[in-house]
Amino acid sequence: MVEYAELKLDGKVYQLPIIEGTEKERGIDISKLRAESGYITVDTGFKNTGSTQSAITFLDGEKGILRYRGYPIEQLAEKSTFIEVAYLLIYGELPTSAELEAFENDIKAESLVHEDVKTIMQGFPSTAHPMGVLSSLATSLTAFFPESLDPNRSAEKVNMTIIRLLAKIPTLTAWSYTNARGIRANYPDNSLGYVANFLKMMFALPTEDYEIDPVVVDAMDKIFILHADHEQNCSTSTVRIVGSSHANLYASIAAGINALWGPLHGGANQKVIEMLDAILKNGGDTKKFIDKAKDPNDPFRLMGFGHRVYKNFDPRAQILKKSADTILDKLGVDEPEFEIAKQLEEAALHDEYFIKRKLYPNVDFYSGIIMKAIGIPIEMFPVMFSIGRLPGWIAQWKEMRSHNEPIGRPRQIYVGANERDYVPVESRS
Ligand code: ACO
């Protein structure tokens, strides 16, 4: 039985249906309110606006819950792989072993990119940020696969675009990295798994053998799994809204990459390392920076601490903390930034200011440390996030199209000038 909320406007009562999700989340359906009453709702930043009903990811910030398709993130991080999680997000169920094998083989078959991509890449100056390069190259794939321009094609053809994206984005990422360093691009090695192949394309040099380190592969696999989806965040909402105009999937993903580029979204882990470096340059005095962060008159904040949604703990940070400890231990990396990071972590866990405000190290704190330890340069951090988020963006785009959602088109309350007459330029003062 449908329940209704009542809203009284200008003396008239409007019945607004209540929608309940499978986890008992409740929302008020206002989609007919404007047509019936002339009123719209206003919610800048969409902080309290549900844009869709989605079956992909569930998160509860208060309880520290994150689940993909119902599976707890802790179980997926421990027992699954990124490529299996990608399948789960995109197709809705965990694959059988035959389905997983076919999925991996399909991706491997598409892992090469057209050689002409190198010409496009070489057109970028050495100052180009890798996120800009990646989003441009993602869009450029439409030129190599023009049939993808129409996203209303058969499910089979759309699936081919999905496979191509998963296959080619790691290759494009690695190529943009080697291109920026001025060294020869590495081709995919289809004898390797998805993450190991990606790391080899990134780091193998023509002068020496590249050894796959399973500890590094495992850490990167976990980072990708933990970043694979986070429901209707800024970049995902961007992908859905761009796709809602029936823009093709490559263009929608490129838009997601651009949204993720912002320091308020995908750039936070980079800020963590920059802060650690700044503390070091200032003599390594962590107490001074902690005091600055606690000073209400100082805008400085400890980067990598606190979260808008997770107010008790970030389940992803708990998993990555273990991973960071393992990486630092096994690789034996001993850079001074990591000592500073440990001191900050200790302070946050024991200082009354941080405890009272529930400010724990977040996922960016640990992913920044892990990627730094692995040797990934900080400007590539958001690019790594893009590879991780790719299956989530694809799954959300696919869901939006399969629901045949209308074009995204928010309303506004106009607060500009009222009607006035045009004044010729010579008469303006
Ligand atoms: N360092 C010091 N104090 C902090 C921090 C911090 N990192 N974060 C919040 N606080 C304090 C605030 O000053 C405020 O104190 P007050 O109550 O005395 O005024 C209190 O904690 C609450 O802060 P809000 O800004 O209201 O918390 P909000 O939920 O809006 O912000 C945010 C969350 C933006 C993540 C914030 O904690 C922050 O700026 N953190 C640092 C940046 C960062 O790590 N961002 C990545 C987030 S994770 C992600 O995006 C994947």
XYZ file of C-alpha atoms and ligand atoms in Angstrom:
480
model
C 0.000 0.000 0.000
C 1.399 3.403 -0.987
C 1.885 5.850 1.890
C 1.677 9.598 1.322
C 3.257 12.679 2.877
C 1.040 15.741 3.000
C 2.266 19.164 1.982
C 0.123 22.252 2.535
C 0.703 25.077 0.042
C -1.521 28.137 -0.360
C -4.213 26.423 1.697
C -4.284 23.323 -0.492
C -3.018 19.895 0.645
C -0.927 17.855 -1.788
C -0.433 14.116 -1.370
C 3.136 13.094 -2.125
C 3.862 9.353 -2.463
C 6.516 7.906 -0.134
C 9.066 5.610 -1.749
C 10.832 3.006 0.369
C 14.024 1.219 -0.623
C 15.046 -2.349 0.173
C 17.127 -1.074 3.115
C 14.123 0.930 4.423
C 15.502 4.266 3.214
C 12.547 6.584 2.665
C 12.038 9.381 0.183
C 9.212 11.683 -0.856
C 8.317 11.627 -4.558
C 7.895 15.259 -5.643
C 8.029 14.579 -9.404
C 4.432 15.778 -9.985
C 4.537 18.651 -7.473
C 5.340 21.384 -9.991
C 2.681 20.305 -12.460
C 0.079 20.189 -9.682
C 1.091 23.223 -7.574
C 3.572 25.374 -9.526
C 6.158 24.867 -6.768
C 9.589 23.303 -7.205
C 11.918 22.109 -4.431
C 15.332 23.758 -3.946
C 18.400 21.835 -2.791
C 21.694 23.336 -3.999
C 24.350 20.633 -4.268
C 21.586 17.968 -4.245
C 22.461 17.172 -0.636
C 18.983 15.870 0.111
C 17.813 14.937 -3.348
C 17.509 11.389 -4.631
C 18.139 11.498 -8.373
C 17.237 7.865 -9.044
C 16.297 4.486 -7.619
C 19.393 2.353 -7.973
C 20.117 -1.320 -7.230
C 23.907 -1.045 -7.465
C 25.467 0.303 -4.255
C 24.157 0.765 -0.735
C 25.942 2.915 1.800
C 25.054 3.987 5.310
C 27.463 6.642 6.561
C 26.298 6.498 10.175
C 26.816 2.748 10.441
C 29.914 2.614 8.187
C 28.261 0.252 5.686
C 29.233 -0.034 2.013
C 27.861 -2.858 -0.154
C 28.023 -3.499 -3.887
C 24.923 -5.362 -5.125
C 24.334 -6.421 -1.495
C 27.826 -7.808 -0.871
C 29.744 -6.130 2.016
C 32.842 -4.282 0.841
C 34.905 -6.082 3.507
C 34.100 -9.481 1.954
C 34.745 -8.277 -1.576
C 38.086 -6.687 -0.635
C 39.210 -9.845 1.138
C 37.905 -12.556 -1.169
C 37.274 -11.089 -4.608
C 39.298 -9.397 -7.348
C 38.763 -6.085 -9.083
C 37.766 -7.741 -12.335
C 35.184 -9.927 -10.579
C 33.837 -6.858 -8.754
C 33.615 -5.063 -12.110
C 31.485 -7.927 -13.440
C 29.309 -7.846 -10.312
C 28.681 -4.106 -10.565
C 27.990 -4.099 -14.302
C 25.931 -7.286 -14.670
C 24.364 -7.435 -11.200
C 25.529 -10.873 -10.012
C 28.823 -12.542 -9.190
C 30.001 -14.496 -12.256
C 30.309 -18.269 -12.485
C 33.860 -19.358 -13.236
C 32.957 -19.776 -16.934
C 31.406 -16.288 -17.044
C 34.437 -14.780 -15.326
C 36.840 -16.488 -17.706
C 34.861 -15.323 -20.732
C 34.732 -11.762 -19.331
C 38.498 -11.698 -18.747
C 39.188 -13.141 -22.188
C 36.892 -10.601 -23.864
C 38.759 -7.794 -22.099
C 42.161 -9.213 -23.032
C 41.090 -9.470 -26.670
C 40.443 -5.712 -26.684
C 43.424 -4.517 -24.632
C 45.394 -3.114 -27.582
C 44.648 0.412 -28.709
C 45.010 1.787 -32.216
C 48.572 2.949 -32.927
C 47.207 6.328 -34.052
C 46.378 7.029 -30.402
C 50.103 7.583 -29.930
C 49.963 10.468 -32.397
C 47.136 12.075 -30.410
C 49.044 11.561 -27.191
C 52.248 13.012 -28.567
C 50.286 16.165 -29.422
C 50.003 16.998 -25.718
C 52.737 19.204 -24.280
C 54.807 17.685 -21.454
C 52.958 20.011 -19.056
C 49.642 18.206 -19.700
C 47.955 16.845 -16.581
C 47.330 13.082 -16.956
C 43.623 13.491 -16.085
C 43.142 15.844 -19.030
C 45.041 13.441 -21.277
C 42.976 10.465 -20.091
C 39.615 12.163 -20.570
C 40.655 13.341 -24.057
C 41.834 9.851 -24.983
C 38.611 8.321 -23.642
C 36.648 10.658 -25.925
C 39.005 9.905 -28.812
C 37.876 6.265 -28.712
C 34.630 7.402 -30.357
C 36.712 8.226 -33.447
C 38.067 4.672 -33.605
C 34.663 3.117 -32.934
C 32.199 5.504 -34.613
C 29.372 2.966 -34.309
C 29.464 3.712 -30.549
C 28.061 7.197 -31.204
C 24.569 5.747 -31.039
C 24.027 4.375 -27.540
C 20.592 3.038 -28.502
C 22.077 0.083 -30.322
C 21.605 -3.562 -29.443
C 22.607 -4.685 -25.950
C 25.352 -6.753 -27.564
C 26.911 -3.717 -29.230
C 26.670 -1.614 -26.077
C 28.364 -4.468 -24.254
C 31.228 -4.310 -26.744
C 31.768 -0.658 -25.807
C 31.769 -1.647 -22.120
C 34.401 -4.321 -22.751
C 36.495 -1.921 -24.815
C 36.452 0.706 -22.078
C 37.524 -1.762 -19.410
C 40.215 -3.100 -21.742
C 41.613 0.103 -23.176
C 41.510 2.612 -20.299
C 44.401 0.880 -18.441
C 46.427 0.800 -21.676
C 45.703 4.477 -22.366
C 46.584 5.376 -18.774
C 49.890 3.537 -18.892
C 50.716 5.011 -22.309
C 49.987 8.544 -21.180
C 52.300 7.950 -18.218
C 55.183 6.542 -20.295
C 54.634 9.262 -22.901
C 54.927 11.981 -20.236
C 58.183 10.377 -19.066
C 59.464 10.237 -22.626
C 59.910 6.480 -22.656
C 58.659 3.734 -24.955
C 55.066 2.595 -24.464
C 54.588 -0.960 -23.197
C 52.046 -3.227 -24.857
C 49.549 -5.256 -22.825
C 50.712 -8.674 -21.651
C 47.649 -10.882 -21.893
C 49.319 -13.655 -19.916
C 48.830 -11.494 -16.820
C 45.794 -10.590 -14.767
C 44.138 -7.176 -15.148
C 46.010 -5.340 -12.377
C 49.403 -7.015 -12.918
C 49.198 -6.226 -16.638
C 48.384 -2.596 -15.866
C 51.307 -2.225 -13.437
C 53.666 -3.816 -15.952
C 52.523 -1.440 -18.702
C 53.117 1.463 -16.315
C 56.473 0.568 -14.858
C 58.354 -1.909 -17.088
C 61.451 -0.381 -18.647
C 63.018 -1.588 -21.907
C 66.342 -1.941 -20.088
C 65.392 -4.533 -17.464
C 62.959 -7.338 -16.632
C 59.889 -6.242 -14.723
C 59.060 -8.447 -11.781
C 55.459 -8.679 -10.726
C 55.240 -8.190 -6.958
C 52.094 -9.936 -5.673
C 52.000 -7.624 -2.620
C 51.829 -4.575 -4.878
C 49.253 -6.226 -7.159
C 47.102 -7.105 -4.144
C 47.298 -3.563 -2.716
C 46.369 -1.988 -6.065
C 43.587 -4.529 -6.576
C 42.129 -3.539 -3.183
C 42.380 0.177 -3.968
C 40.502 -0.424 -7.234
C 37.822 -2.554 -5.510
C 37.285 0.021 -2.768
C 36.922 2.849 -5.289
C 34.758 0.918 -7.763
C 31.463 2.586 -6.834
C 30.078 4.983 -4.235
C 26.494 5.532 -5.414
C 25.411 8.979 -6.648
C 28.625 10.975 -6.047
C 29.725 13.915 -8.219
C 31.410 11.996 -11.057
C 28.793 9.220 -11.127
C 25.955 11.727 -11.238
C 27.870 13.442 -14.056
C 28.137 10.196 -16.021
C 24.415 9.536 -15.566
C 23.342 13.061 -16.495
C 25.604 13.225 -19.580
C 24.372 9.774 -20.621
C 20.767 10.872 -20.074
C 21.086 13.096 -23.162
C 21.912 9.859 -25.052
C 25.529 10.932 -25.402
C 27.609 7.841 -26.103
C 29.252 5.834 -23.331
C 32.833 6.972 -24.113
C 31.762 10.631 -23.878
C 29.855 9.961 -20.642
C 32.888 8.262 -19.062
C 35.171 11.104 -20.217
C 32.803 13.521 -18.426
C 33.086 11.370 -15.288
C 36.893 11.546 -15.477
C 36.697 15.332 -15.705
C 34.355 15.530 -12.695
C 36.682 13.295 -10.713
C 39.636 15.558 -11.527
C 38.511 18.184 -8.991
C 40.395 18.332 -5.672
C 37.100 18.052 -3.786
C 36.500 14.656 -5.343
C 39.329 12.562 -6.795
C 42.189 14.821 -5.787
C 42.111 14.385 -1.987
C 44.727 11.599 -1.813
C 47.151 13.826 -3.712
C 46.543 16.532 -1.085
C 47.492 14.041 1.654
C 50.989 13.518 0.240
C 51.402 17.239 -0.441
C 50.532 17.920 3.211
C 53.026 15.299 4.439
C 55.695 16.923 2.248
C 54.789 20.375 3.586
C 55.113 19.131 7.182
C 58.523 17.661 6.340
C 59.703 20.880 4.702
C 58.680 22.686 7.889
C 61.011 20.560 9.995
C 58.659 17.596 10.508
C 56.866 19.196 13.449
C 53.533 17.298 13.349
C 52.334 18.882 16.595
C 52.522 22.326 14.995
C 50.276 21.177 12.124
C 47.881 19.364 14.438
C 47.562 22.535 16.518
C 46.941 24.508 13.313
C 44.206 22.025 12.317
C 42.582 22.406 15.746
C 42.740 26.202 15.734
C 39.227 27.500 14.888
C 40.784 30.703 13.470
C 43.029 28.815 11.054
C 41.459 27.402 7.861
C 44.068 24.611 7.696
C 42.667 21.075 7.947
C 44.433 17.766 8.146
C 44.050 16.303 4.673
C 42.808 12.727 4.665
C 40.854 13.141 7.914
C 37.088 13.274 8.279
C 34.368 12.397 5.792
C 31.114 14.019 4.729
C 29.151 10.782 4.751
C 30.991 8.350 7.045
C 30.676 9.812 10.520
C 31.767 6.849 12.636
C 34.256 5.080 10.428
C 34.986 4.687 6.740
C 34.900 0.924 6.045
C 37.223 1.422 3.090
C 39.829 3.169 5.256
C 39.842 0.275 7.727
C 40.642 -2.167 4.919
C 43.289 0.056 3.343
C 44.988 0.724 6.689
C 45.865 -2.987 6.874
C 46.966 -2.908 3.260
C 49.162 0.177 3.889
C 50.811 -1.491 6.908
C 51.541 -4.615 4.811
C 52.939 -2.619 1.906
C 55.218 -0.471 4.066
C 56.404 -3.550 5.924
C 56.940 -5.848 2.922
C 58.463 -3.275 0.589
C 60.617 -1.951 3.419
C 60.086 1.592 2.134
C 61.339 4.027 4.690
C 60.519 7.499 3.488
C 60.182 10.250 6.098
C 56.616 11.072 4.911
C 55.439 7.713 6.235
C 56.756 8.447 9.739
C 54.857 11.759 9.652
C 51.746 9.888 8.497
C 52.016 7.487 11.461
C 52.346 10.381 13.902
C 49.254 12.074 12.447
C 47.308 8.828 12.598
C 48.272 8.372 16.272
C 47.266 11.926 17.055
C 43.879 11.509 15.429
C 43.166 8.324 17.323
C 44.122 9.763 20.737
C 43.518 13.511 20.582
C 40.283 14.698 22.200
C 39.639 17.196 19.347
C 39.609 14.455 16.682
C 37.814 11.885 18.846
C 35.012 14.313 19.738
C 34.437 15.289 16.100
C 34.793 11.707 14.867
C 37.645 12.656 12.558
C 39.365 9.445 11.512
C 41.865 8.933 8.706
C 39.760 8.369 5.562
C 40.268 6.210 2.464
C 42.343 8.926 0.786
C 44.817 8.991 3.662
C 45.730 5.328 3.203
C 45.378 5.120 -0.589
C 47.740 8.118 -0.863
C 50.302 6.363 1.329
C 50.018 3.053 -0.540
C 50.345 4.638 -3.977
C 53.304 6.731 -2.851
C 54.971 3.559 -1.498
C 54.336 1.720 -4.783
C 56.017 4.549 -6.671
C 53.005 6.078 -8.401
C 53.619 9.809 -8.916
C 51.059 11.973 -7.155
C 49.629 13.557 -10.311
C 48.642 10.010 -11.343
C 46.632 9.396 -8.132
C 43.305 10.632 -9.534
C 43.992 8.611 -12.693
C 44.237 5.465 -10.557
C 40.942 6.455 -8.950
C 39.433 6.691 -12.481
C 40.457 3.129 -13.322
C 38.919 1.954 -10.055
C 35.691 3.906 -10.566
C 35.279 2.848 -14.219
C 33.070 -0.243 -13.537
C 30.861 1.842 -11.239
C 30.394 4.562 -13.858
C 29.610 1.927 -16.496
C 27.142 0.109 -14.224
C 25.372 3.361 -13.352
C 25.201 4.465 -17.008
C 23.831 1.044 -17.999
C 21.222 1.124 -15.245
C 20.151 4.650 -16.187
C 19.728 3.678 -19.848
C 17.954 0.394 -19.038
C 15.434 2.328 -16.892
C 15.020 4.659 -19.853
C 15.456 7.605 -17.492
C 14.539 11.020 -18.916
C 17.150 13.646 -19.727
C 18.493 15.211 -16.518
C 17.264 18.755 -16.300
C 17.118 20.415 -12.850
C 15.006 23.533 -12.295
C 16.066 26.787 -10.626
C 14.672 29.753 -8.765
C 15.568 32.794 -10.850
C 16.945 35.688 -8.743
C 18.267 37.972 -11.539
C 17.064 41.287 -12.948
C 13.407 41.714 -13.890
C 12.531 42.622 -17.482
C 14.264 45.786 -18.704
C 14.789 47.463 -22.079
C 17.967 47.202 -24.138
C 20.120 50.365 -23.937
C 22.301 51.230 -26.995
C 26.024 51.252 -26.117
C 26.412 55.018 -26.679
C 23.656 55.716 -24.153
C 25.152 53.599 -21.356
C 26.891 55.383 -18.496
N 41.075 18.647 10.221
C 40.747 19.387 11.278
N 39.469 19.654 11.649
C 38.494 19.142 10.890
C 38.767 18.337 9.746
C 40.111 18.090 9.424
N 40.432 17.344 8.358
N 37.611 17.962 9.176
C 36.634 18.508 9.927
N 37.164 19.209 10.968
C 36.414 19.872 12.044
C 35.775 21.147 11.545
O 36.639 22.252 11.716
C 34.565 21.213 12.431
O 34.980 21.649 13.701
P 33.973 22.562 14.633
O 32.799 21.641 14.905
O 34.785 22.889 15.814
O 33.597 23.722 13.776
C 34.141 19.757 12.577
O 35.342 18.994 12.408
C 33.107 19.288 11.561
O 33.588 19.634 10.265
P 32.646 19.800 8.972
O 33.367 20.647 7.988
O 31.288 20.229 9.409
O 32.554 18.336 8.463
P 32.071 17.965 7.015
O 31.385 16.653 7.136
O 31.305 19.056 6.379
O 33.418 17.813 6.181
C 35.260 16.901 5.046
C 33.934 16.617 5.757
C 35.049 17.909 3.905
C 35.791 15.606 4.442
C 36.264 17.457 6.085
O 36.432 16.542 7.153
C 37.594 17.827 5.461
O 37.774 18.936 4.960
N 38.603 16.894 5.485
C 39.896 17.126 4.890
C 39.853 16.906 3.382
C 39.727 15.447 2.983
O 40.404 14.565 3.497
N 38.846 15.174 2.014
C 38.610 13.814 1.500
C 37.338 13.267 2.019
S 37.152 11.563 1.571
C 36.606 11.538 -0.016
O 36.171 12.505 -0.539
C 36.696 10.252 -0.779
